[in-house]
Amino acid sequence: MNTSPPTQARPAHPSFREAFLYWLTLGFISFGGPAGQIAIMHQELVEKRRWISEHRFLHALNYCMLLPGPEAQQLAIYIGWLLHRTWGGIVAGVLFVLPSLFILAALTYVYLAFGDLTFVQGVFNGIKPAVVAIVVFAAWRIGSRALKNNVLWALAAASFVAIFVFGVPFPYIVLVAGILGYIGGRVMPDKFRVGGGHGASDKDYGPALIDDDTPPMAHTRFRWSYLVTLLIAALALWVGAMAMLEDPVLRDMGEFFTKAALLTFGGAYAVLPYVYQGGVETYGWLTGTQMIDGLALGETTPGPLIMVVSFVGFVGAWTKEIF
């Protein structure tokens, strides 16, 4: 008697509407930071719907972790692009952060308009210690995984002293650390070797729509013309958006957040000192206490933690009486 499980059929290609509804739902339930968001996508896209295979999912994640910006959102953009080309990627990326943007905007308004009420102050005073504990734990968890020897610990300590004691701008610290890492990787490769943080699973979830053996789709093949077109379009959109910012404060925000977007290697926790340095100390858009309150809101809303920059922008615009 044959007791082997029945062969699963490859799932049908989802319609654009089906994918749209999934990315919209994901935007409302993507709590837990990048680890939680990636786990949610893995469970739904790899295990249940089988839109993409385990190997392809992890392969894409490894590349996303090398780029600046939230890797979970980039992974969603990539999968959305695989499924429905450019508009699929745009929808996946926008819906990943859009719900959190509206929720955070509403909470920020309550915070700014009614922050002097005893009840509101009590809520934030209760959340602050928990947020500090979360940030400290996240820093320790990331550090314990990434810093495997005394050389890396010394480099981390030197970076901390540079930014905390001497006030060295965050981009310079990242640049110098990258140069030292490049040199160290050649001189002492055993000290600068790091392992991947996401291992492959032995489980077989059945054939996937985008599987290990499926041929690459036509729109995924590399073309120089397509890359140049994307770069020109992105640059044109950025220049156009910057040109629309007539207020000096908004222009400063546009330039600052553009730099922050290019420096978010290592996740939101790695770039928070830069956002604090610029928003609080350099431009004075908000106070240190308000920055902690923004972290509290960011931790309690869906979407990537880096969305706290929208809180910084809202508070800065409110403080400078732009709206």
PDB file of C-alpha atoms in Angstrom:
ATOM      1  CA  MET A   1       0.000   0.000   0.000  1.00  0.00           C
ATOM      2  CA  ASN A   2       1.412   3.409  -0.987  1.00  0.00           C
ATOM      3  CA  THR A   3       1.455   5.712   2.064  1.00  0.00           C
ATOM      4  CA  SER A   4       3.472   8.545   0.488  1.00  0.00           C
ATOM      5  CA  PRO A   5       1.781  11.949   0.546  1.00  0.00           C
ATOM      6  CA  PRO A   6       0.010  13.005  -2.648  1.00  0.00           C
ATOM      7  CA  THR A   7       2.005  15.148  -5.047  1.00  0.00           C
ATOM      8  CA  GLN A   8       1.126  18.798  -4.663  1.00  0.00           C
ATOM      9  CA  ALA A   9       0.386  20.789  -7.759  1.00  0.00           C
ATOM     10  CA  ARG A  10       2.248  24.003  -8.437  1.00  0.00           C
ATOM     11  CA  PRO A  11       0.044  26.909  -7.311  1.00  0.00           C
ATOM     12  CA  ALA A  12      -1.584  29.137  -9.888  1.00  0.00           C
ATOM     13  CA  HIS A  13      -0.159  32.575 -10.505  1.00  0.00           C
ATOM     14  CA  PRO A  14      -1.940  35.045  -8.177  1.00  0.00           C
ATOM     15  CA  SER A  15      -3.907  37.847  -9.745  1.00  0.00           C
ATOM     16  CA  PHE A  16      -2.820  41.432  -9.167  1.00  0.00           C
ATOM     17  CA  ARG A  17      -5.860  41.942  -6.953  1.00  0.00           C
ATOM     18  CA  GLU A  18      -4.982  38.921  -4.810  1.00  0.00           C
ATOM     19  CA  ALA A  19      -1.429  40.140  -4.371  1.00  0.00           C
ATOM     20  CA  PHE A  20      -2.663  43.687  -3.650  1.00  0.00           C
ATOM     21  CA  LEU A  21      -4.898  42.440  -0.849  1.00  0.00           C
ATOM     22  CA  TYR A  22      -2.064  40.410   0.655  1.00  0.00           C
ATOM     23  CA  TRP A  23       0.414  43.323   0.657  1.00  0.00           C
ATOM     24  CA  LEU A  24      -2.270  45.578   2.151  1.00  0.00           C
ATOM     25  CA  THR A  25      -2.934  43.052   4.916  1.00  0.00           C
ATOM     26  CA  LEU A  26       0.786  42.699   5.548  1.00  0.00           C
ATOM     27  CA  GLY A  27       1.071  46.450   6.044  1.00  0.00           C
ATOM     28  CA  PHE A  28      -1.376  46.249   8.958  1.00  0.00           C
ATOM     29  CA  ILE A  29       0.107  43.162  10.667  1.00  0.00           C
ATOM     30  CA  SER A  30       3.861  43.689  10.159  1.00  0.00           C
ATOM     31  CA  PHE A  31       4.743  44.056  13.832  1.00  0.00           C
ATOM     32  CA  GLY A  32       7.874  42.705  15.479  1.00  0.00           C
ATOM     33  CA  GLY A  33      10.632  44.440  13.548  1.00  0.00           C
ATOM     34  CA  PRO A  34      12.462  42.876  10.586  1.00  0.00           C
ATOM     35  CA  ALA A  35      12.708  39.430  12.187  1.00  0.00           C
ATOM     36  CA  GLY A  36       8.961  39.295  12.821  1.00  0.00           C
ATOM     37  CA  GLN A  37       8.083  40.787   9.428  1.00  0.00           C
ATOM     38  CA  ILE A  38      10.305  38.326   7.559  1.00  0.00           C
ATOM     39  CA  ALA A  39       8.833  35.452   9.554  1.00  0.00           C
ATOM     40  CA  ILE A  40       5.306  36.576   8.652  1.00  0.00           C
ATOM     41  CA  MET A  41       6.170  36.721   4.946  1.00  0.00           C
ATOM     42  CA  HIS A  42       7.931  33.360   5.085  1.00  0.00           C
ATOM     43  CA  GLN A  43       4.963  31.670   6.702  1.00  0.00           C
ATOM     44  CA  GLU A  44       2.491  33.079   4.209  1.00  0.00           C
ATOM     45  CA  LEU A  45       4.463  33.224   0.950  1.00  0.00           C
ATOM     46  CA  VAL A  46       6.682  30.147   1.315  1.00  0.00           C
ATOM     47  CA  GLU A  47       4.723  27.765   3.542  1.00  0.00           C
ATOM     48  CA  LYS A  48       1.056  28.492   2.801  1.00  0.00           C
ATOM     49  CA  ARG A  49       0.658  30.141  -0.587  1.00  0.00           C
ATOM     50  CA  ARG A  50       3.918  28.758  -2.075  1.00  0.00           C
ATOM     51  CA  TRP A  51       4.391  31.796  -4.300  1.00  0.00           C
ATOM     52  CA  ILE A  52       8.162  31.472  -3.876  1.00  0.00           C
ATOM     53  CA  SER A  53      10.418  28.633  -2.749  1.00  0.00           C
ATOM     54  CA  GLU A  54      12.432  28.545   0.456  1.00  0.00           C
ATOM     55  CA  HIS A  55      15.738  28.764  -1.387  1.00  0.00           C
ATOM     56  CA  ARG A  56      14.682  31.688  -3.578  1.00  0.00           C
ATOM     57  CA  PHE A  57      13.214  33.475  -0.532  1.00  0.00           C
ATOM     58  CA  LEU A  58      16.437  33.176   1.491  1.00  0.00           C
ATOM     59  CA  HIS A  59      18.581  34.012  -1.536  1.00  0.00           C
ATOM     60  CA  ALA A  60      16.643  37.247  -2.036  1.00  0.00           C
ATOM     61  CA  LEU A  61      16.815  38.036   1.682  1.00  0.00           C
ATOM     62  CA  ASN A  62      20.605  37.729   1.693  1.00  0.00           C
ATOM     63  CA  TYR A  63      20.844  40.320  -1.058  1.00  0.00           C
ATOM     64  CA  CYS A  64      18.370  42.654   0.646  1.00  0.00           C
ATOM     65  CA  MET A  65      20.431  42.562   3.830  1.00  0.00           C
ATOM     66  CA  LEU A  66      23.397  44.000   1.899  1.00  0.00           C
ATOM     67  CA  LEU A  67      21.420  47.072   0.812  1.00  0.00           C
ATOM     68  CA  PRO A  68      20.619  50.201   2.813  1.00  0.00           C
ATOM     69  CA  GLY A  69      17.068  50.439   4.060  1.00  0.00           C
ATOM     70  CA  PRO A  70      14.679  48.018   5.790  1.00  0.00           C
ATOM     71  CA  GLU A  71      15.395  44.544   4.434  1.00  0.00           C
ATOM     72  CA  ALA A  72      11.858  43.276   5.077  1.00  0.00           C
ATOM     73  CA  GLN A  73      10.339  45.982   2.885  1.00  0.00           C
ATOM     74  CA  GLN A  74      12.935  45.384   0.189  1.00  0.00           C
ATOM     75  CA  LEU A  75      12.147  41.680   0.255  1.00  0.00           C
ATOM     76  CA  ALA A  76       8.455  42.473  -0.207  1.00  0.00           C
ATOM     77  CA  ILE A  77       9.296  44.789  -3.127  1.00  0.00           C
ATOM     78  CA  TYR A  78      11.422  42.095  -4.756  1.00  0.00           C
ATOM     79  CA  ILE A  79       8.765  39.399  -4.468  1.00  0.00           C
ATOM     80  CA  GLY A  80       6.072  41.801  -5.647  1.00  0.00           C
ATOM     81  CA  TRP A  81       8.245  42.661  -8.649  1.00  0.00           C
ATOM     82  CA  LEU A  82       8.817  38.987  -9.440  1.00  0.00           C
ATOM     83  CA  LEU A  83       5.083  38.345  -9.412  1.00  0.00           C
ATOM     84  CA  HIS A  84       3.738  41.436 -11.204  1.00  0.00           C
ATOM     85  CA  ARG A  85       6.661  43.368 -12.619  1.00  0.00           C
ATOM     86  CA  THR A  86       7.222  47.047 -11.776  1.00  0.00           C
ATOM     87  CA  TRP A  87       3.742  47.838 -10.493  1.00  0.00           C
ATOM     88  CA  GLY A  88       3.829  44.745  -8.323  1.00  0.00           C
ATOM     89  CA  GLY A  89       7.025  45.969  -6.664  1.00  0.00           C
ATOM     90  CA  ILE A  90       5.661  49.493  -6.219  1.00  0.00           C
ATOM     91  CA  VAL A  91       2.428  48.238  -4.637  1.00  0.00           C
ATOM     92  CA  ALA A  92       4.257  45.841  -2.310  1.00  0.00           C
ATOM     93  CA  GLY A  93       6.704  48.521  -1.162  1.00  0.00           C
ATOM     94  CA  VAL A  94       4.141  51.285  -0.693  1.00  0.00           C
ATOM     95  CA  LEU A  95       1.564  49.145   1.114  1.00  0.00           C
ATOM     96  CA  PHE A  96       4.262  47.797   3.414  1.00  0.00           C
ATOM     97  CA  VAL A  97       4.652  51.263   4.984  1.00  0.00           C
ATOM     98  CA  LEU A  98       1.446  53.124   4.082  1.00  0.00           C
ATOM     99  CA  PRO A  99      -0.733  51.835   6.968  1.00  0.00           C
ATOM    100  CA  SER A 100       2.010  52.559   9.491  1.00  0.00           C
ATOM    101  CA  LEU A 101       2.458  56.050   8.014  1.00  0.00           C
ATOM    102  CA  PHE A 102      -1.223  56.939   8.516  1.00  0.00           C
ATOM    103  CA  ILE A 103      -1.358  55.342  11.966  1.00  0.00           C
ATOM    104  CA  LEU A 104       1.839  57.096  13.036  1.00  0.00           C
ATOM    105  CA  ALA A 105       0.598  60.411  11.637  1.00  0.00           C
ATOM    106  CA  ALA A 106      -2.631  60.132  13.653  1.00  0.00           C
ATOM    107  CA  LEU A 107      -0.785  59.178  16.843  1.00  0.00           C
ATOM    108  CA  THR A 108       1.728  61.985  16.313  1.00  0.00           C
ATOM    109  CA  TYR A 109      -1.118  64.494  16.009  1.00  0.00           C
ATOM    110  CA  VAL A 110      -2.602  63.238  19.284  1.00  0.00           C
ATOM    111  CA  TYR A 111       0.838  63.466  20.859  1.00  0.00           C
ATOM    112  CA  LEU A 112       1.425  67.043  19.674  1.00  0.00           C
ATOM    113  CA  ALA A 113      -2.093  68.368  20.225  1.00  0.00           C
ATOM    114  CA  PHE A 114      -2.855  66.658  23.541  1.00  0.00           C
ATOM    115  CA  GLY A 115       0.587  65.830  24.898  1.00  0.00           C
ATOM    116  CA  ASP A 116       0.149  68.169  27.850  1.00  0.00           C
ATOM    117  CA  LEU A 117      -2.778  66.141  29.190  1.00  0.00           C
ATOM    118  CA  THR A 118      -1.964  64.052  32.237  1.00  0.00           C
ATOM    119  CA  PHE A 119      -3.402  60.890  30.692  1.00  0.00           C
ATOM    120  CA  VAL A 120      -1.322  61.162  27.515  1.00  0.00           C
ATOM    121  CA  GLN A 121       1.821  61.979  29.491  1.00  0.00           C
ATOM    122  CA  GLY A 122       1.200  58.961  31.709  1.00  0.00           C
ATOM    123  CA  VAL A 123       0.898  56.644  28.707  1.00  0.00           C
ATOM    124  CA  PHE A 124       4.190  57.819  27.222  1.00  0.00           C
ATOM    125  CA  ASN A 125       5.986  57.800  30.565  1.00  0.00           C
ATOM    126  CA  GLY A 126       4.905  54.196  30.972  1.00  0.00           C
ATOM    127  CA  ILE A 127       6.044  53.178  27.499  1.00  0.00           C
ATOM    128  CA  LYS A 128       9.454  54.911  27.597  1.00  0.00           C
ATOM    129  CA  PRO A 129      11.204  52.434  29.938  1.00  0.00           C
ATOM    130  CA  ALA A 130       9.972  49.527  27.828  1.00  0.00           C
ATOM    131  CA  VAL A 131      11.240  51.188  24.640  1.00  0.00           C
ATOM    132  CA  VAL A 132      14.661  51.841  26.175  1.00  0.00           C
ATOM    133  CA  ALA A 133      14.821  48.187  27.249  1.00  0.00           C
ATOM    134  CA  ILE A 134      13.862  47.047  23.730  1.00  0.00           C
ATOM    135  CA  VAL A 135      16.556  49.217  22.127  1.00  0.00           C
ATOM    136  CA  VAL A 136      19.215  48.050  24.584  1.00  0.00           C
ATOM    137  CA  PHE A 137      18.223  44.400  24.113  1.00  0.00           C
ATOM    138  CA  ALA A 138      18.224  44.772  20.321  1.00  0.00           C
ATOM    139  CA  ALA A 139      21.677  46.371  20.420  1.00  0.00           C
ATOM    140  CA  TRP A 140      22.976  43.567  22.636  1.00  0.00           C
ATOM    141  CA  ARG A 141      21.375  40.855  20.487  1.00  0.00           C
ATOM    142  CA  ILE A 142      22.798  42.301  17.272  1.00  0.00           C
ATOM    143  CA  GLY A 143      26.176  42.908  18.875  1.00  0.00           C
ATOM    144  CA  SER A 144      26.472  39.420  20.339  1.00  0.00           C
ATOM    145  CA  ARG A 145      25.787  37.905  16.911  1.00  0.00           C
ATOM    146  CA  ALA A 146      28.009  40.225  14.890  1.00  0.00           C
ATOM    147  CA  LEU A 147      30.960  40.803  17.244  1.00  0.00           C
ATOM    148  CA  LYS A 148      32.670  37.433  17.390  1.00  0.00           C
ATOM    149  CA  ASN A 149      36.137  38.480  18.586  1.00  0.00           C
ATOM    150  CA  ASN A 150      38.064  41.183  20.441  1.00  0.00           C
ATOM    151  CA  VAL A 151      38.998  43.032  17.254  1.00  0.00           C
ATOM    152  CA  LEU A 152      35.353  43.594  16.302  1.00  0.00           C
ATOM    153  CA  TRP A 153      34.477  44.530  19.899  1.00  0.00           C
ATOM    154  CA  ALA A 154      37.305  47.087  19.880  1.00  0.00           C
ATOM    155  CA  LEU A 155      36.043  48.534  16.602  1.00  0.00           C
ATOM    156  CA  ALA A 156      32.528  48.816  18.075  1.00  0.00           C
ATOM    157  CA  ALA A 157      33.895  50.466  21.240  1.00  0.00           C
ATOM    158  CA  ALA A 158      35.905  52.956  19.181  1.00  0.00           C
ATOM    159  CA  SER A 159      32.788  53.820  17.170  1.00  0.00           C
ATOM    160  CA  PHE A 160      30.808  54.388  20.368  1.00  0.00           C
ATOM    161  CA  VAL A 161      33.498  56.687  21.795  1.00  0.00           C
ATOM    162  CA  ALA A 162      33.714  58.593  18.515  1.00  0.00           C
ATOM    163  CA  ILE A 163      29.991  59.380  18.377  1.00  0.00           C
ATOM    164  CA  PHE A 164      29.267  59.739  22.108  1.00  0.00           C
ATOM    165  CA  VAL A 165      32.406  61.501  23.382  1.00  0.00           C
ATOM    166  CA  PHE A 166      33.737  63.347  20.342  1.00  0.00           C
ATOM    167  CA  GLY A 167      30.475  63.856  18.436  1.00  0.00           C
ATOM    168  CA  VAL A 168      31.859  62.535  15.151  1.00  0.00           C
ATOM    169  CA  PRO A 169      29.118  62.557  12.483  1.00  0.00           C
ATOM    170  CA  PHE A 170      27.621  59.127  11.879  1.00  0.00           C
ATOM    171  CA  PRO A 171      28.451  58.950   8.122  1.00  0.00           C
ATOM    172  CA  TYR A 172      32.169  59.376   8.831  1.00  0.00           C
ATOM    173  CA  ILE A 173      32.071  56.590  11.404  1.00  0.00           C
ATOM    174  CA  VAL A 174      30.403  54.236   8.921  1.00  0.00           C
ATOM    175  CA  LEU A 175      32.876  55.219   6.188  1.00  0.00           C
ATOM    176  CA  VAL A 176      35.951  54.689   8.379  1.00  0.00           C
ATOM    177  CA  ALA A 177      34.540  51.422   9.764  1.00  0.00           C
ATOM    178  CA  GLY A 178      33.928  50.179   6.230  1.00  0.00           C
ATOM    179  CA  ILE A 179      37.502  51.048   5.177  1.00  0.00           C
ATOM    180  CA  LEU A 180      38.928  49.349   8.275  1.00  0.00           C
ATOM    181  CA  GLY A 181      36.733  46.318   7.608  1.00  0.00           C
ATOM    182  CA  TYR A 182      37.968  46.126   4.019  1.00  0.00           C
ATOM    183  CA  ILE A 183      41.601  46.332   5.128  1.00  0.00           C
ATOM    184  CA  GLY A 184      41.021  43.930   8.008  1.00  0.00           C
ATOM    185  CA  GLY A 185      39.356  41.426   5.704  1.00  0.00           C
ATOM    186  CA  ARG A 186      42.577  41.264   3.701  1.00  0.00           C
ATOM    187  CA  VAL A 187      45.107  41.458   6.552  1.00  0.00           C
ATOM    188  CA  MET A 188      43.219  39.412   9.177  1.00  0.00           C
ATOM    189  CA  PRO A 189      40.453  37.548   7.309  1.00  0.00           C
ATOM    190  CA  ASP A 190      39.836  35.208  10.254  1.00  0.00           C
ATOM    191  CA  LYS A 191      38.922  38.187  12.461  1.00  0.00           C
ATOM    192  CA  PHE A 192      36.527  39.780   9.992  1.00  0.00           C
ATOM    193  CA  ARG A 193      34.724  36.679   8.763  1.00  0.00           C
ATOM    194  CA  VAL A 194      31.009  36.677   9.608  1.00  0.00           C
ATOM    195  CA  GLY A 195      28.339  34.045   9.065  1.00  0.00           C
ATOM    196  CA  GLY A 196      24.858  34.435   7.654  1.00  0.00           C
ATOM    197  CA  GLY A 197      22.057  35.161  10.022  1.00  0.00           C
ATOM    198  CA  HIS A 198      19.369  33.190   8.205  1.00  0.00           C
ATOM    199  CA  GLY A 199      19.894  29.512   7.615  1.00  0.00           C
ATOM    200  CA  ALA A 200      18.032  27.381   5.159  1.00  0.00           C
ATOM    201  CA  SER A 201      15.336  25.015   6.297  1.00  0.00           C
ATOM    202  CA  ASP A 202      15.141  21.311   5.580  1.00  0.00           C
ATOM    203  CA  LYS A 203      11.362  21.362   5.280  1.00  0.00           C
ATOM    204  CA  ASP A 204       9.708  20.742   1.936  1.00  0.00           C
ATOM    205  CA  TYR A 205       6.563  22.791   1.440  1.00  0.00           C
ATOM    206  CA  GLY A 206       5.867  21.450  -2.028  1.00  0.00           C
ATOM    207  CA  PRO A 207       6.444  22.955  -5.488  1.00  0.00           C
ATOM    208  CA  ALA A 208       6.360  26.746  -5.538  1.00  0.00           C
ATOM    209  CA  LEU A 209       5.216  29.109  -8.255  1.00  0.00           C
ATOM    210  CA  ILE A 210       8.702  30.678  -8.306  1.00  0.00           C
ATOM    211  CA  ASP A 211      10.748  27.565  -7.583  1.00  0.00           C
ATOM    212  CA  ASP A 212      14.414  26.663  -7.676  1.00  0.00           C
ATOM    213  CA  ASP A 213      14.071  25.058 -11.100  1.00  0.00           C
ATOM    214  CA  THR A 214      11.659  27.495 -12.765  1.00  0.00           C
ATOM    215  CA  PRO A 215      13.287  29.459 -15.605  1.00  0.00           C
ATOM    216  CA  PRO A 216      13.748  33.196 -15.010  1.00  0.00           C
ATOM    217  CA  MET A 217      10.884  35.316 -16.266  1.00  0.00           C
ATOM    218  CA  ALA A 218      11.542  37.705 -19.120  1.00  0.00           C
ATOM    219  CA  HIS A 219      11.233  40.864 -17.002  1.00  0.00           C
ATOM    220  CA  THR A 220      13.812  39.579 -14.485  1.00  0.00           C
ATOM    221  CA  ARG A 221      16.636  39.315 -17.021  1.00  0.00           C
ATOM    222  CA  PHE A 222      19.287  41.991 -16.568  1.00  0.00           C
ATOM    223  CA  ARG A 223      19.314  44.780 -19.144  1.00  0.00           C
ATOM    224  CA  TRP A 224      21.577  47.809 -18.994  1.00  0.00           C
ATOM    225  CA  SER A 225      18.950  49.943 -20.690  1.00  0.00           C
ATOM    226  CA  TYR A 226      16.398  49.067 -18.017  1.00  0.00           C
ATOM    227  CA  LEU A 227      18.857  49.821 -15.189  1.00  0.00           C
ATOM    228  CA  VAL A 228      19.781  53.201 -16.676  1.00  0.00           C
ATOM    229  CA  THR A 229      16.092  54.036 -17.156  1.00  0.00           C
ATOM    230  CA  LEU A 230      15.356  53.224 -13.523  1.00  0.00           C
ATOM    231  CA  LEU A 231      18.270  55.330 -12.286  1.00  0.00           C
ATOM    232  CA  ILE A 232      17.220  58.299 -14.422  1.00  0.00           C
ATOM    233  CA  ALA A 233      13.590  57.979 -13.289  1.00  0.00           C
ATOM    234  CA  ALA A 234      14.605  57.741  -9.621  1.00  0.00           C
ATOM    235  CA  LEU A 235      16.901  60.757  -9.908  1.00  0.00           C
ATOM    236  CA  ALA A 236      14.216  62.759 -11.723  1.00  0.00           C
ATOM    237  CA  LEU A 237      11.639  61.946  -9.044  1.00  0.00           C
ATOM    238  CA  TRP A 238      14.062  62.958  -6.279  1.00  0.00           C
ATOM    239  CA  VAL A 239      15.023  66.225  -8.007  1.00  0.00           C
ATOM    240  CA  GLY A 240      11.373  67.000  -8.681  1.00  0.00           C
ATOM    241  CA  ALA A 241      10.387  66.340  -5.075  1.00  0.00           C
ATOM    242  CA  MET A 242      13.250  68.473  -3.749  1.00  0.00           C
ATOM    243  CA  ALA A 243      12.340  71.304  -6.130  1.00  0.00           C
ATOM    244  CA  MET A 244       8.800  71.375  -4.673  1.00  0.00           C
ATOM    245  CA  LEU A 245      10.138  72.029  -1.164  1.00  0.00           C
ATOM    246  CA  GLU A 246      10.146  75.800  -0.932  1.00  0.00           C
ATOM    247  CA  ASP A 247      10.433  76.089   2.857  1.00  0.00           C
ATOM    248  CA  PRO A 248      14.080  75.979   4.040  1.00  0.00           C
ATOM    249  CA  VAL A 249      13.205  73.599   6.871  1.00  0.00           C
ATOM    250  CA  LEU A 250      11.556  71.163   4.473  1.00  0.00           C
ATOM    251  CA  ARG A 251      14.572  71.355   2.159  1.00  0.00           C
ATOM    252  CA  ASP A 252      16.861  70.553   5.085  1.00  0.00           C
ATOM    253  CA  MET A 253      14.611  67.621   5.959  1.00  0.00           C
ATOM    254  CA  GLY A 254      14.658  66.373   2.382  1.00  0.00           C
ATOM    255  CA  GLU A 255      18.451  66.443   2.214  1.00  0.00           C
ATOM    256  CA  PHE A 256      18.891  64.948   5.676  1.00  0.00           C
ATOM    257  CA  PHE A 257      16.464  62.069   5.184  1.00  0.00           C
ATOM    258  CA  THR A 258      17.984  61.342   1.761  1.00  0.00           C
ATOM    259  CA  LYS A 259      21.361  60.906   3.454  1.00  0.00           C
ATOM    260  CA  ALA A 260      19.745  58.762   6.153  1.00  0.00           C
ATOM    261  CA  ALA A 261      18.153  56.535   3.501  1.00  0.00           C
ATOM    262  CA  LEU A 262      21.573  55.891   1.980  1.00  0.00           C
ATOM    263  CA  LEU A 263      23.146  55.073   5.359  1.00  0.00           C
ATOM    264  CA  THR A 264      20.649  52.626   6.841  1.00  0.00           C
ATOM    265  CA  PHE A 265      22.978  49.643   6.683  1.00  0.00           C
ATOM    266  CA  GLY A 266      22.386  47.217   9.538  1.00  0.00           C
ATOM    267  CA  GLY A 267      18.752  48.109  10.127  1.00  0.00           C
ATOM    268  CA  ALA A 268      16.996  50.964  11.878  1.00  0.00           C
ATOM    269  CA  TYR A 269      18.846  50.552  15.168  1.00  0.00           C
ATOM    270  CA  ALA A 270      22.139  51.247  13.410  1.00  0.00           C
ATOM    271  CA  VAL A 271      20.957  54.555  11.926  1.00  0.00           C
ATOM    272  CA  LEU A 272      19.046  55.836  14.976  1.00  0.00           C
ATOM    273  CA  PRO A 273      22.132  57.656  16.342  1.00  0.00           C
ATOM    274  CA  TYR A 274      22.415  59.506  13.032  1.00  0.00           C
ATOM    275  CA  VAL A 275      18.730  60.475  13.080  1.00  0.00           C
ATOM    276  CA  TYR A 276      19.067  61.611  16.703  1.00  0.00           C
ATOM    277  CA  GLN A 277      22.237  63.538  15.938  1.00  0.00           C
ATOM    278  CA  GLY A 278      20.666  65.375  13.028  1.00  0.00           C
ATOM    279  CA  GLY A 279      17.102  65.857  14.256  1.00  0.00           C
ATOM    280  CA  VAL A 280      17.943  66.815  17.852  1.00  0.00           C
ATOM    281  CA  GLU A 281      21.457  68.240  17.948  1.00  0.00           C
ATOM    282  CA  THR A 282      22.087  69.673  14.466  1.00  0.00           C
ATOM    283  CA  TYR A 283      18.713  71.018  13.341  1.00  0.00           C
ATOM    284  CA  GLY A 284      16.761  71.132  16.598  1.00  0.00           C
ATOM    285  CA  TRP A 285      13.554  69.806  15.036  1.00  0.00           C
ATOM    286  CA  LEU A 286      12.661  68.004  18.264  1.00  0.00           C
ATOM    287  CA  THR A 287      14.027  67.320  21.734  1.00  0.00           C
ATOM    288  CA  GLY A 288      15.695  64.168  23.007  1.00  0.00           C
ATOM    289  CA  THR A 289      12.592  63.360  25.042  1.00  0.00           C
ATOM    290  CA  GLN A 290      10.410  63.698  21.956  1.00  0.00           C
ATOM    291  CA  MET A 291      12.769  61.379  20.072  1.00  0.00           C
ATOM    292  CA  ILE A 292      12.249  58.685  22.727  1.00  0.00           C
ATOM    293  CA  ASP A 293       8.495  59.244  22.466  1.00  0.00           C
ATOM    294  CA  GLY A 294       8.775  58.784  18.702  1.00  0.00           C
ATOM    295  CA  LEU A 295      10.569  55.488  19.245  1.00  0.00           C
ATOM    296  CA  ALA A 296       7.735  54.448  21.532  1.00  0.00           C
ATOM    297  CA  LEU A 297       5.214  55.127  18.772  1.00  0.00           C
ATOM    298  CA  GLY A 298       7.401  53.399  16.195  1.00  0.00           C
ATOM    299  CA  GLU A 299       7.695  50.270  18.324  1.00  0.00           C
ATOM    300  CA  THR A 300       3.938  50.051  18.880  1.00  0.00           C
ATOM    301  CA  THR A 301       2.847  50.489  15.244  1.00  0.00           C
ATOM    302  CA  PRO A 302       3.242  48.135  12.252  1.00  0.00           C
ATOM    303  CA  GLY A 303       5.869  48.664   9.600  1.00  0.00           C
ATOM    304  CA  PRO A 304       9.648  49.088   9.808  1.00  0.00           C
ATOM    305  CA  LEU A 305      11.045  50.946  12.806  1.00  0.00           C
ATOM    306  CA  ILE A 306      12.772  53.393  10.479  1.00  0.00           C
ATOM    307  CA  MET A 307       9.300  54.919  10.041  1.00  0.00           C
ATOM    308  CA  VAL A 308      10.224  56.884  13.171  1.00  0.00           C
ATOM    309  CA  VAL A 309      11.756  59.385  10.719  1.00  0.00           C
ATOM    310  CA  SER A 310       8.207  60.356   9.734  1.00  0.00           C
ATOM    311  CA  PHE A 311       7.599  61.241  13.405  1.00  0.00           C
ATOM    312  CA  VAL A 312      10.733  63.388  13.321  1.00  0.00           C
ATOM    313  CA  GLY A 313       9.423  65.124  10.196  1.00  0.00           C
ATOM    314  CA  PHE A 314       5.926  65.674  11.615  1.00  0.00           C
ATOM    315  CA  VAL A 315       7.247  67.088  14.893  1.00  0.00           C
ATOM    316  CA  GLY A 316       9.806  69.258  13.095  1.00  0.00           C
ATOM    317  CA  ALA A 317       7.160  70.724  10.792  1.00  0.00           C
ATOM    318  CA  TRP A 318       4.845  71.305  13.769  1.00  0.00           C
ATOM    319  CA  THR A 319       7.627  72.937  15.821  1.00  0.00           C
ATOM    320  CA  LYS A 320       8.650  75.224  12.960  1.00  0.00           C
ATOM    321  CA  GLU A 321       4.948  76.035  12.355  1.00  0.00           C
ATOM    322  CA  ILE A 322       5.039  74.852   8.755  1.00  0.00           C
ATOM    323  CA  PHE A 323       1.545  73.427   9.160  1.00  0.00           C
TER     324      PHE A 323
END
